[in-house]
mmCIF file of C-alpha atoms in Angstrom:
data_model
loop_
_atom_site.group_PDB
_atom_site.id
_atom_site.type_symbol
_atom_site.label_atom_id
_atom_site.label_comp_id
_atom_site.label_asym_id
_atom_site.label_seq_id
_atom_site.Cartn_x
_atom_site.Cartn_y
_atom_site.Cartn_z
ATOM 1 C CA MET A 1 17.389 -17.922 31.059
ATOM 2 C CA MET A 2 14.149 -19.363 29.238
ATOM 3 C CA LYS A 3 15.028 -21.764 26.109
ATOM 4 C CA LYS A 4 14.024 -19.922 22.492
ATOM 5 C CA ASN A 5 10.352 -20.384 21.432
ATOM 6 C CA THR A 6 8.839 -19.098 24.921
ATOM 7 C CA ILE A 7 5.041 -18.071 25.303
ATOM 8 C CA LEU A 8 4.765 -15.600 27.991
ATOM 9 C CA ILE A 9 1.124 -15.484 29.131
ATOM 10 C CA VAL A 10 0.160 -12.576 31.429
ATOM 11 C CA GLU A 11 -3.438 -13.497 32.995
ATOM 12 C CA ASP A 12 -4.529 -12.740 36.720
ATOM 13 C CA VAL A 13 -6.690 -16.026 36.654
ATOM 14 C CA LEU A 14 -4.891 -18.972 37.331
ATOM 15 C CA ILE A 15 -7.279 -21.315 35.804
ATOM 16 C CA ASN A 16 -7.378 -19.000 32.836
ATOM 17 C CA ARG A 17 -3.069 -19.508 32.595
ATOM 18 C CA MET A 18 -3.394 -23.327 33.373
ATOM 19 C CA MET A 19 -5.609 -23.507 30.169
ATOM 20 C CA LEU A 20 -3.602 -21.512 27.854
ATOM 21 C CA ALA A 21 -0.603 -23.212 29.400
ATOM 22 C CA GLU A 22 -1.928 -26.297 28.582
ATOM 23 C CA ILE A 23 -2.384 -25.905 24.832
ATOM 24 C CA PHE A 24 0.722 -24.593 23.718
ATOM 25 C CA ASN A 25 3.159 -26.696 26.525
ATOM 26 C CA ASP A 26 3.882 -29.733 24.031
ATOM 27 C CA GLU A 27 5.828 -27.466 21.624
ATOM 28 C CA TYR A 28 6.826 -24.261 23.669
ATOM 29 C CA GLU A 29 8.635 -23.151 26.751
ATOM 30 C CA ILE A 30 5.628 -21.503 29.127
ATOM 31 C CA LEU A 31 6.452 -18.425 31.603
ATOM 32 C CA GLU A 32 3.159 -17.073 33.782
ATOM 33 C CA ALA A 33 2.321 -13.639 35.296
ATOM 34 C CA GLU A 34 -0.476 -12.918 37.069
ATOM 35 C CA ASN A 35 -0.472 -9.041 36.657
ATOM 36 C CA GLY A 36 1.294 -6.690 33.833
ATOM 37 C CA GLU A 37 3.677 -5.318 35.971
ATOM 38 C CA GLU A 38 5.256 -8.976 36.806
ATOM 39 C CA GLY A 39 4.683 -9.594 32.983
ATOM 40 C CA LEU A 40 6.822 -6.782 31.908
ATOM 41 C CA LYS A 41 9.285 -7.753 34.203
ATOM 42 C CA LEU A 42 9.782 -11.320 32.888
ATOM 43 C CA LEU A 43 9.383 -10.039 29.180
ATOM 44 C CA THR A 44 12.506 -7.542 29.662
ATOM 45 C CA GLU A 45 14.802 -10.651 31.467
ATOM 46 C CA ASN A 46 14.025 -13.052 28.582
ATOM 47 C CA PHE A 47 13.068 -11.060 25.867
ATOM 48 C CA SER A 48 15.333 -13.026 23.525
ATOM 49 C CA SER A 49 13.382 -16.378 23.660
ATOM 50 C CA ILE A 50 9.869 -15.216 23.954
ATOM 51 C CA VAL A 51 8.117 -15.849 20.431
ATOM 52 C CA ALA A 52 4.402 -14.600 21.384
ATOM 53 C CA VAL A 53 2.773 -12.768 24.488
ATOM 54 C CA LEU A 54 -0.659 -13.361 25.281
ATOM 55 C CA LEU A 55 -1.840 -10.360 27.468
ATOM 56 C CA ASP A 56 -5.190 -10.073 29.156
ATOM 57 C CA ILE A 57 -6.701 -6.904 29.314
ATOM 58 C CA VAL A 58 -8.346 -6.451 32.964
ATOM 59 C CA MET A 59 -5.578 -7.272 35.619
ATOM 60 C CA PRO A 60 -4.676 -5.626 39.151
ATOM 61 C CA VAL A 61 -1.415 -3.838 39.385
ATOM 62 C CA MET A 62 -1.158 -2.789 35.842
ATOM 63 C CA ASP A 63 -3.753 -3.582 32.771
ATOM 64 C CA GLY A 64 -3.208 -4.864 29.704
ATOM 65 C CA PHE A 65 -3.095 -1.479 27.810
ATOM 66 C CA GLN A 66 -0.991 -0.132 30.501
ATOM 67 C CA VAL A 67 1.510 -2.710 29.624
ATOM 68 C CA LEU A 68 0.829 -2.088 25.767
ATOM 69 C CA GLU A 69 1.796 1.659 26.467
ATOM 70 C CA GLU A 70 5.271 0.280 28.296
ATOM 71 C CA LEU A 71 5.688 -1.727 25.610
ATOM 72 C CA ASN A 72 5.367 1.169 22.573
ATOM 73 C CA ARG A 73 7.610 3.497 24.987
ATOM 74 C CA GLN A 74 10.363 1.075 24.486
ATOM 75 C CA ASN A 75 9.767 0.150 20.767
ATOM 76 C CA LEU A 76 9.244 -3.513 21.608
ATOM 77 C CA ILE A 77 5.755 -4.187 20.637
ATOM 78 C CA SER A 78 7.170 -4.206 16.876
ATOM 79 C CA LYS A 79 9.645 -7.116 17.786
ATOM 80 C CA VAL A 80 7.277 -9.817 19.046
ATOM 81 C CA PRO A 81 3.547 -10.502 18.379
ATOM 82 C CA ILE A 82 1.156 -9.196 21.178
ATOM 83 C CA ILE A 83 -2.404 -11.280 21.381
ATOM 84 C CA MET A 84 -5.100 -9.978 23.686
ATOM 85 C CA ILE A 85 -7.108 -12.148 25.831
ATOM 86 C CA THR A 86 -10.648 -10.913 26.670
ATOM 87 C CA GLY A 87 -14.105 -12.065 27.662
ATOM 88 C CA GLU A 88 -15.420 -9.180 26.573
ATOM 89 C CA ASN A 89 -17.112 -8.279 22.692
ATOM 90 C CA SER A 90 -15.980 -4.554 23.036
ATOM 91 C CA VAL A 91 -15.130 -2.904 19.628
ATOM 92 C CA GLU A 92 -13.568 -0.094 21.397
ATOM 93 C CA TYR A 93 -11.377 -2.419 23.384
ATOM 94 C CA GLU A 94 -10.044 -3.934 19.667
ATOM 95 C CA ARG A 95 -9.827 -0.694 18.489
ATOM 96 C CA ARG A 96 -7.740 0.683 20.862
ATOM 97 C CA GLY A 97 -5.573 -2.760 20.944
ATOM 98 C CA TYR A 98 -5.074 -2.544 17.033
ATOM 99 C CA GLU A 99 -4.109 1.198 17.397
ATOM 100 C CA TYR A 100 -1.294 0.270 20.101
ATOM 101 C CA GLY A 101 0.012 -2.803 17.948
ATOM 102 C CA VAL A 102 -1.574 -5.720 18.861
ATOM 103 C CA VAL A 103 -1.771 -8.064 16.057
ATOM 104 C CA ASP A 104 -4.936 -9.996 16.944
ATOM 105 C CA TYR A 105 -7.364 -11.320 19.951
ATOM 106 C CA ILE A 106 -8.327 -14.316 21.733
ATOM 107 C CA HIS A 107 -11.936 -14.363 23.234
ATOM 108 C CA LYS A 108 -12.859 -16.387 26.227
ATOM 109 C CA PRO A 109 -13.816 -18.850 26.486
ATOM 110 C CA TYR A 110 -11.204 -20.601 24.666
ATOM 111 C CA TYR A 111 -11.223 -23.134 21.428
ATOM 112 C CA ALA A 112 -7.893 -24.822 21.626
ATOM 113 C CA PRO A 113 -7.213 -25.739 18.165
ATOM 114 C CA VAL A 114 -7.930 -22.100 16.970
ATOM 115 C CA VAL A 115 -5.944 -20.346 19.553
ATOM 116 C CA LYS A 116 -3.226 -22.903 18.945
ATOM 117 C CA GLN A 117 -3.048 -22.104 15.322
ATOM 118 C CA MET A 118 -3.469 -18.373 15.427
ATOM 119 C CA ILE A 119 -0.739 -18.435 17.840
ATOM 120 C CA LYS A 120 1.733 -20.261 15.574
ATOM 121 C CA ASN A 121 0.489 -17.902 12.378
ATOM 122 C CA ASN A 122 1.919 -15.084 14.179
ATOM 123 C CA ILE A 123 5.030 -16.511 15.382
ATOM 124 C CA ASN A 124 5.764 -17.987 11.741
ATOM 125 C CA LEU A 125 4.984 -14.249 10.550
ATOM 126 C CA TYR A 126 7.171 -12.191 13.166
ATOM 127 C CA ALA A 127 9.973 -14.880 12.323
ATOM 128 C CA TYR A 128 9.772 -14.406 8.515
ATOM 129 C CA LYS A 129 9.453 -10.719 8.954
ATOM 130 C CA ALA A 130 12.792 -10.510 11.461
ATOM 131 C CA ASP A 131 14.863 -12.911 8.953
ATOM 132 C CA LEU A 132 13.492 -10.559 5.997
ATOM 133 C CA GLU A 133 14.353 -7.118 8.152
ATOM 134 C CA SER A 134 18.048 -8.823 8.724
ATOM 135 C CA LEU A 135 18.352 -9.963 4.842
ATOM 136 C CA VAL A 136 17.797 -6.329 4.078
ATOM 137 C CA LYS A 137 20.017 -4.513 6.557
ATOM 138 C CA ILE A 138 22.728 -6.707 5.448
ATOM 139 C CA GLN A 139 22.277 -6.505 1.714
ATOM 140 C CA THR A 140 21.988 -2.824 2.030
ATOM 141 C CA ALA A 141 25.106 -2.376 4.462
ATOM 142 C CA GLU A 142 26.946 -4.344 1.176
ATOM 143 C CA LEU A 143 25.506 -2.198 -1.417
ATOM 144 C CA GLN A 144 26.362 0.940 0.163
ATOM 145 C CA GLU A 145 29.814 -0.152 0.339
ATOM 146 C CA GLN A 146 30.067 -0.615 -3.177
ATOM 147 C CA ASN A 147 31.450 2.485 -5.253
ATOM 148 C CA LYS A 148 29.857 1.544 -8.345
ATOM 149 C CA LEU A 149 27.893 3.347 -11.170
ATOM 150 C CA LEU A 150 24.370 4.208 -9.964
ATOM 151 C CA LYS A 151 22.874 2.825 -12.795
ATOM 152 C CA GLU A 152 24.538 -0.270 -11.901
ATOM 153 C CA GLN A 153 23.856 -0.236 -8.381
ATOM 154 C CA ALA A 154 20.100 0.145 -9.196
ATOM 155 C CA GLU A 155 19.811 -2.933 -11.387
ATOM 156 C CA LYS A 156 21.896 -4.925 -8.654
ATOM 157 C CA LEU A 157 19.292 -3.420 -6.106
ATOM 158 C CA ARG A 158 16.129 -4.137 -8.118
ATOM 159 C CA LYS A 159 17.026 -7.988 -8.393
ATOM 160 C CA THR A 160 17.677 -8.136 -5.253
ATOM 161 C CA ASN A 161 14.203 -6.433 -3.937
ATOM 162 C CA ASP A 162 12.370 -8.502 -6.503
ATOM 163 C CA VAL A 163 13.194 -11.942 -4.979
ATOM 164 C CA MET A 164 12.464 -10.099 -1.455
ATOM 165 C CA ILE A 165 8.932 -8.773 -2.737
ATOM 166 C CA ASP A 166 8.452 -12.232 -4.202
ATOM 167 C CA ALA A 167 9.138 -13.498 -0.617
ATOM 168 C CA MET A 168 6.965 -11.123 0.950
ATOM 169 C CA SER A 169 4.330 -11.128 -1.667
ATOM 170 C CA ASN A 170 4.359 -15.273 -0.866
ATOM 171 C CA VAL A 171 3.735 -14.681 2.916
ATOM 172 C CA VAL A 172 0.808 -12.630 1.923
ATOM 173 C CA GLU A 173 -0.844 -15.243 -0.092
ATOM 174 C CA PHE A 174 -0.144 -18.244 2.424
ATOM 175 C CA ARG A 175 -1.704 -15.985 5.042
ATOM 176 C CA ASN A 176 -4.553 -15.077 2.866
ATOM 177 C CA MET A 177 -4.830 -18.707 2.052
ATOM 178 C CA GLU A 178 -4.522 -18.648 -1.652
ATOM 179 C CA SER A 179 -2.888 -20.941 -4.482
ATOM 180 C CA GLY A 180 0.237 -19.358 -4.632
ATOM 181 C CA GLN A 181 -0.054 -18.111 -8.225
ATOM 182 C CA HIS A 182 -1.924 -14.770 -7.351
ATOM 183 C CA VAL A 183 0.914 -12.512 -7.596
ATOM 184 C CA LYS A 184 2.350 -14.300 -10.560
ATOM 185 C CA ARG A 185 -0.958 -13.882 -12.242
ATOM 186 C CA ILE A 186 -1.278 -10.303 -11.554
ATOM 187 C CA ARG A 187 1.981 -9.458 -12.319
ATOM 188 C CA VAL A 188 1.262 -11.009 -16.248
ATOM 189 C CA PHE A 189 -2.083 -9.652 -16.370
ATOM 190 C CA THR A 190 -0.427 -6.454 -15.463
ATOM 191 C CA LYS A 191 2.329 -6.339 -18.074
ATOM 192 C CA ALA A 192 -0.282 -7.667 -20.742
ATOM 193 C CA LEU A 193 -2.399 -4.544 -20.154
ATOM 194 C CA ALA A 194 0.006 -2.026 -20.029
ATOM 195 C CA GLU A 195 1.498 -3.053 -23.081
ATOM 196 C CA GLU A 196 -1.566 -2.727 -25.189
ATOM 197 C CA ILE A 197 -2.082 0.655 -23.309
ATOM 198 C CA MET A 198 1.495 1.624 -24.919
ATOM 199 C CA LYS A 199 0.467 0.850 -27.930
ATOM 200 C CA ARG A 200 -3.052 2.690 -28.357
ATOM 201 C CA PHE A 201 -2.830 5.487 -25.533
ATOM 202 C CA PRO A 202 0.833 7.166 -26.179
ATOM 203 C CA GLU A 203 -0.272 10.186 -23.796
ATOM 204 C CA TYR A 204 0.387 8.039 -21.036
ATOM 205 C CA GLU A 205 4.319 7.652 -21.637
ATOM 206 C CA LEU A 206 4.706 4.046 -21.120
ATOM 207 C CA THR A 207 7.937 2.366 -22.577
ATOM 208 C CA PRO A 208 8.946 -1.226 -22.220
ATOM 209 C CA HIS A 209 11.371 -0.222 -19.450
ATOM 210 C CA LYS A 210 8.393 1.307 -17.441
ATOM 211 C CA ILE A 211 6.347 -1.901 -18.078
ATOM 212 C CA GLU A 212 9.065 -3.660 -16.760
ATOM 213 C CA ILE A 213 9.277 -1.926 -13.424
ATOM 214 C CA ILE A 214 5.366 -1.772 -12.918
ATOM 215 C CA ASN A 215 5.213 -5.488 -13.656
ATOM 216 C CA GLN A 216 7.875 -6.045 -11.088
ATOM 217 C CA ALA A 217 6.451 -3.616 -8.437
ATOM 218 C CA ALA A 218 2.567 -4.784 -9.242
ATOM 219 C CA ALA A 219 3.732 -8.011 -6.792
ATOM 220 C CA MET A 220 3.840 -5.228 -3.732
ATOM 221 C CA HIS A 221 0.269 -4.512 -4.340
ATOM 222 C CA ASP A 222 -1.002 -6.124 -1.112
ATOM 223 C CA ILE A 223 2.103 -6.346 0.777
ATOM 224 C CA GLY A 224 0.111 -4.320 3.671
ATOM 225 C CA LYS A 225 -1.975 -7.354 3.961
ATOM 226 C CA ILE A 226 0.526 -8.541 6.454
ATOM 227 C CA THR A 227 -1.134 -6.235 9.087
ATOM 228 C CA VAL A 228 -4.446 -7.735 8.576
ATOM 229 C CA PRO A 229 -5.246 -9.678 11.646
ATOM 230 C CA ASP A 230 -6.730 -13.658 10.774
ATOM 231 C CA ASN A 231 -9.816 -13.160 11.861
ATOM 232 C CA ILE A 232 -10.667 -10.006 9.389
ATOM 233 C CA LEU A 233 -8.346 -11.553 6.487
ATOM 234 C CA LEU A 234 -9.967 -15.205 6.446
ATOM 235 C CA LYS A 235 -13.345 -14.093 7.557
ATOM 236 C CA PRO A 236 -15.784 -16.102 5.314
ATOM 237 C CA GLY A 237 -18.763 -13.769 6.033
ATOM 238 C CA ARG A 238 -19.297 -10.307 5.340
ATOM 239 C CA LEU A 239 -16.975 -7.702 6.979
ATOM 240 C CA THR A 240 -18.288 -5.510 9.536
ATOM 241 C CA ALA A 241 -18.191 -1.567 9.205
ATOM 242 C CA GLU A 242 -15.260 -1.631 11.536
ATOM 243 C CA GLU A 243 -13.603 -4.786 10.347
ATOM 244 C CA PHE A 244 -13.918 -3.181 6.667
ATOM 245 C CA GLU A 245 -12.091 0.041 7.833
ATOM 246 C CA VAL A 246 -9.070 -2.209 9.045
ATOM 247 C CA MET A 247 -8.797 -4.172 5.755
ATOM 248 C CA LYS A 248 -9.340 -1.190 3.487
ATOM 249 C CA ALA A 249 -5.637 0.178 6.077
ATOM 250 C CA HIS A 250 -4.050 -2.272 4.401
ATOM 251 C CA THR A 251 -3.211 0.241 1.325
ATOM 252 C CA SER A 252 -1.747 2.766 3.679
ATOM 253 C CA ARG A 253 0.037 0.375 5.738
ATOM 254 C CA GLY A 254 1.811 -1.002 3.087
ATOM 255 C CA SER A 255 2.721 2.162 1.544
ATOM 256 C CA GLU A 256 4.171 2.711 4.736
ATOM 257 C CA MET A 257 5.847 -0.348 4.955
ATOM 258 C CA ILE A 258 7.552 0.419 1.676
ATOM 259 C CA ALA A 259 8.289 3.809 2.669
ATOM 260 C CA THR A 260 10.002 2.729 6.028
ATOM 261 C CA PHE A 261 10.815 -0.801 5.548
ATOM 262 C CA VAL A 262 11.950 -1.724 2.055
ATOM 263 C CA HIS A 263 14.495 0.926 1.585
ATOM 264 C CA LEU A 264 14.488 1.018 -2.368
ATOM 265 C CA GLU A 265 17.048 3.083 -3.531
ATOM 266 C CA ASP A 266 16.053 3.211 -7.196
ATOM 267 C CA GLU A 267 13.682 6.292 -7.199
ATOM 268 C CA GLU A 268 11.646 5.273 -10.317
ATOM 269 C CA TYR A 269 11.166 1.549 -8.905
ATOM 270 C CA TYR A 270 10.455 2.568 -5.420
ATOM 271 C CA ASN A 271 7.985 5.157 -6.712
ATOM 272 C CA TYR A 272 6.003 3.064 -8.562
ATOM 273 C CA CYS A 273 5.786 0.361 -5.600
ATOM 274 C CA TYR A 274 4.569 3.139 -3.283
ATOM 275 C CA ASP A 275 1.934 4.304 -6.097
ATOM 276 C CA ILE A 276 0.492 0.853 -6.447
ATOM 277 C CA CYS A 277 0.366 -0.464 -3.422
ATOM 278 C CA ARG A 278 -1.278 2.808 -1.750
ATOM 279 C CA HIS A 279 -3.535 3.389 -4.998
ATOM 280 C CA HIS A 280 -5.096 0.080 -6.437
ATOM 281 C CA HIS A 281 -8.028 0.749 -4.498
ATOM 282 C CA GLU A 282 -9.038 4.068 -5.740
ATOM 283 C CA ARG A 283 -11.846 4.450 -8.369
ATOM 284 C CA PHE A 284 -12.148 6.285 -11.589
ATOM 285 C CA ASP A 285 -15.222 8.148 -10.248
ATOM 286 C CA GLY A 286 -13.595 8.892 -6.656
ATOM 287 C CA ARG A 287 -15.059 6.727 -4.654
ATOM 288 C CA GLY A 288 -12.150 4.663 -3.849
ATOM 289 C CA TYR A 289 -9.659 4.456 -0.986
ATOM 290 C CA PRO A 290 -7.702 5.818 1.045
ATOM 291 C CA ASP A 291 -7.115 8.984 -0.876
ATOM 292 C CA GLY A 292 -10.360 9.197 -2.779
ATOM 293 C CA LEU A 293 -8.404 9.934 -5.907
ATOM 294 C CA LYS A 294 -10.884 10.649 -9.260
ATOM 295 C CA GLY A 295 -9.801 10.386 -12.948
ATOM 296 C CA ASP A 296 -6.087 10.770 -14.077
ATOM 297 C CA GLU A 297 -5.355 11.584 -10.416
ATOM 298 C CA ILE A 298 -4.787 7.976 -10.032
ATOM 299 C CA GLY A 299 -1.435 7.123 -11.743
ATOM 300 C CA ILE A 300 -1.678 4.268 -14.727
ATOM 301 C CA ALA A 301 0.219 1.725 -12.840
ATOM 302 C CA PRO A 302 -2.225 1.643 -9.934
ATOM 303 C CA GLN A 303 -4.970 1.795 -12.461
ATOM 304 C CA ILE A 304 -3.536 -0.992 -14.784
ATOM 305 C CA VAL A 305 -2.834 -3.183 -11.523
ATOM 306 C CA SER A 306 -6.258 -2.584 -10.092
ATOM 307 C CA VAL A 307 -7.960 -4.083 -13.277
ATOM 308 C CA ALA A 308 -5.734 -6.910 -12.874
ATOM 309 C CA ASP A 309 -6.403 -7.545 -9.444
ATOM 310 C CA VAL A 310 -10.209 -7.235 -9.490
ATOM 311 C CA PHE A 311 -10.379 -9.634 -12.621
ATOM 312 C CA ASP A 312 -8.241 -12.137 -10.569
ATOM 313 C CA ALA A 313 -10.288 -12.197 -7.603
ATOM 314 C CA LEU A 314 -13.499 -12.728 -9.308
ATOM 315 C CA VAL A 315 -12.227 -15.680 -11.507
ATOM 316 C CA THR A 316 -10.409 -17.293 -8.914
ATOM 317 C CA GLU A 317 -12.189 -18.927 -5.411
ATOM 318 C CA ARG A 318 -11.907 -16.973 -2.165
ATOM 319 C CA VAL A 319 -12.743 -17.728 1.533
ATOM 320 C CA TYR A 320 -16.191 -15.028 1.197
ATOM 321 C CA LYS A 321 -16.846 -16.081 -2.447
ATOM 322 C CA LYS A 322 -17.093 -18.992 -5.581
ATOM 323 C CA ALA A 323 -15.432 -18.256 -8.638
ATOM 324 C CA PHE A 324 -17.303 -16.311 -11.338
ATOM 325 C CA ASP A 325 -16.361 -17.803 -14.518
ATOM 326 C CA ARG A 326 -14.019 -15.890 -17.171
ATOM 327 C CA GLU A 327 -16.975 -14.370 -19.109
ATOM 328 C CA THR A 328 -18.889 -13.258 -16.412
ATOM 329 C CA ALA A 329 -15.934 -11.614 -14.755
ATOM 330 C CA TYR A 330 -15.014 -10.189 -18.028
ATOM 331 C CA HIS A 331 -18.629 -8.470 -18.202
ATOM 332 C CA MET A 332 -18.926 -7.541 -15.032
ATOM 333 C CA ILE A 333 -15.582 -5.237 -15.023
ATOM 334 C CA LEU A 334 -17.201 -3.596 -18.472
ATOM 335 C CA ASN A 335 -20.359 -3.035 -16.496
ATOM 336 C CA GLY A 336 -19.247 -1.353 -13.755
ATOM 337 C CA GLU A 337 -20.107 -4.165 -11.172
ATOM 338 C CA CYS A 338 -16.634 -4.696 -9.445
ATOM 339 C CA GLY A 339 -15.080 -0.883 -9.692
ATOM 340 C CA CYS A 340 -14.926 2.014 -11.508
ATOM 341 C CA PHE A 341 -12.233 2.281 -14.503
ATOM 342 C CA SER A 342 -11.460 4.941 -17.011
ATOM 343 C CA PRO A 343 -12.741 3.934 -20.682
ATOM 344 C CA LYS A 344 -9.273 3.882 -21.920
ATOM 345 C CA LEU A 345 -8.235 1.195 -19.491
ATOM 346 C CA LEU A 346 -11.569 -0.740 -20.663
ATOM 347 C CA GLU A 347 -10.492 -0.415 -24.154
ATOM 348 C CA ALA A 348 -7.546 -1.971 -23.742
ATOM 349 C CA PHE A 349 -8.977 -4.274 -21.221
ATOM 350 C CA GLU A 350 -11.489 -5.580 -24.224
ATOM 351 C CA ALA A 351 -8.576 -5.494 -26.638
ATOM 352 C CA VAL A 352 -6.628 -8.328 -24.144
ATOM 353 C CA LYS A 353 -9.625 -10.417 -23.043
ATOM 354 C CA GLU A 354 -8.288 -13.534 -24.905
ATOM 355 C CA GLU A 355 -4.794 -13.284 -23.611
ATOM 356 C CA PHE A 356 -6.026 -12.758 -20.247
ATOM 357 C CA TYR A 357 -8.009 -16.196 -20.488
ATOM 358 C CA ARG A 358 -4.946 -17.784 -22.186
ATOM 359 C CA LEU A 359 -2.673 -16.571 -19.117
ATOM 360 C CA ILE A 360 -5.577 -18.023 -16.381
ATOM 361 C CA ASP A 361 -4.899 -21.285 -18.169
ATOM 362 C CA HIS A 362 -1.452 -20.828 -17.618
ATOM 363 C CA HIS A 363 -0.954 -20.045 -14.372
ATOM 364 C CA LYS A 364 -3.503 -21.652 -12.575
#
């Protein structure tokens, strides 16, 4: 049995295996296989110790896609990061790999520092995810054993999940190379805007209780970005059409994670988390994604978070843009240059303009 922290390299060309092994052998144990069949055998025998698999596509006996099919059949592909090795620049190859559950691609020839950091990032992400899943299972089991009133149980679950949500959101910020304050700003912007809407527009039936839940759930808005590969998430230039489709999928993938992973038993809290995560990129004119909702088909919670998210994206520096000053950002939103929002939302946004500015200074 190999030691913990082993990387499995499945590649038929010896010199390529040697080059990859040289990159990692100072920090990890290395296992090597020269075809997919041998790689599957080694993975099965040493699964508990393997933290990443580097898998070539074109190999004898069993190629990389056949290996992925078998890993999916055994429900193993979500439990260890699979990084594909390829000398091809094929969009079709990459699309197929991502559909199987591949987390990233290494393109030949290798640039050692980038390859090493990319693999380390994915290993850390999967380890963090495994810890969170274990924590959730333990907490859920403990809570199920308790015979308390539903209201007390819901409150405890909400507090527990709030800690977990903050932790997961911090993972997204870390991968997105953000300051660590993005989620905090989204929450305070959301609360300020929601309170103004409650005062001005009673038809939305917001209450202090609902606003507090929306404020907590807002932290989940970008959780689906955990599934976006680094080469797309951190790309400094304009995304291609194919890359943008992968990026857009963070809304649907995030809502799927909430539905299947978070297991929120407070139905109201769950509904807001799901709605915000899935629909914060919808537009009032119906040209948003993923569902093309229009007008007030979009829930008030994701509408509010959308304004908060766009404003924060404009006034902070990102890998793909410099920061705009707050006045420019404010007018870009009012003028419809960055999204399309309801007139009621924009009226409330105008009213809390100075509060947003104060919150920026407080949460830099």
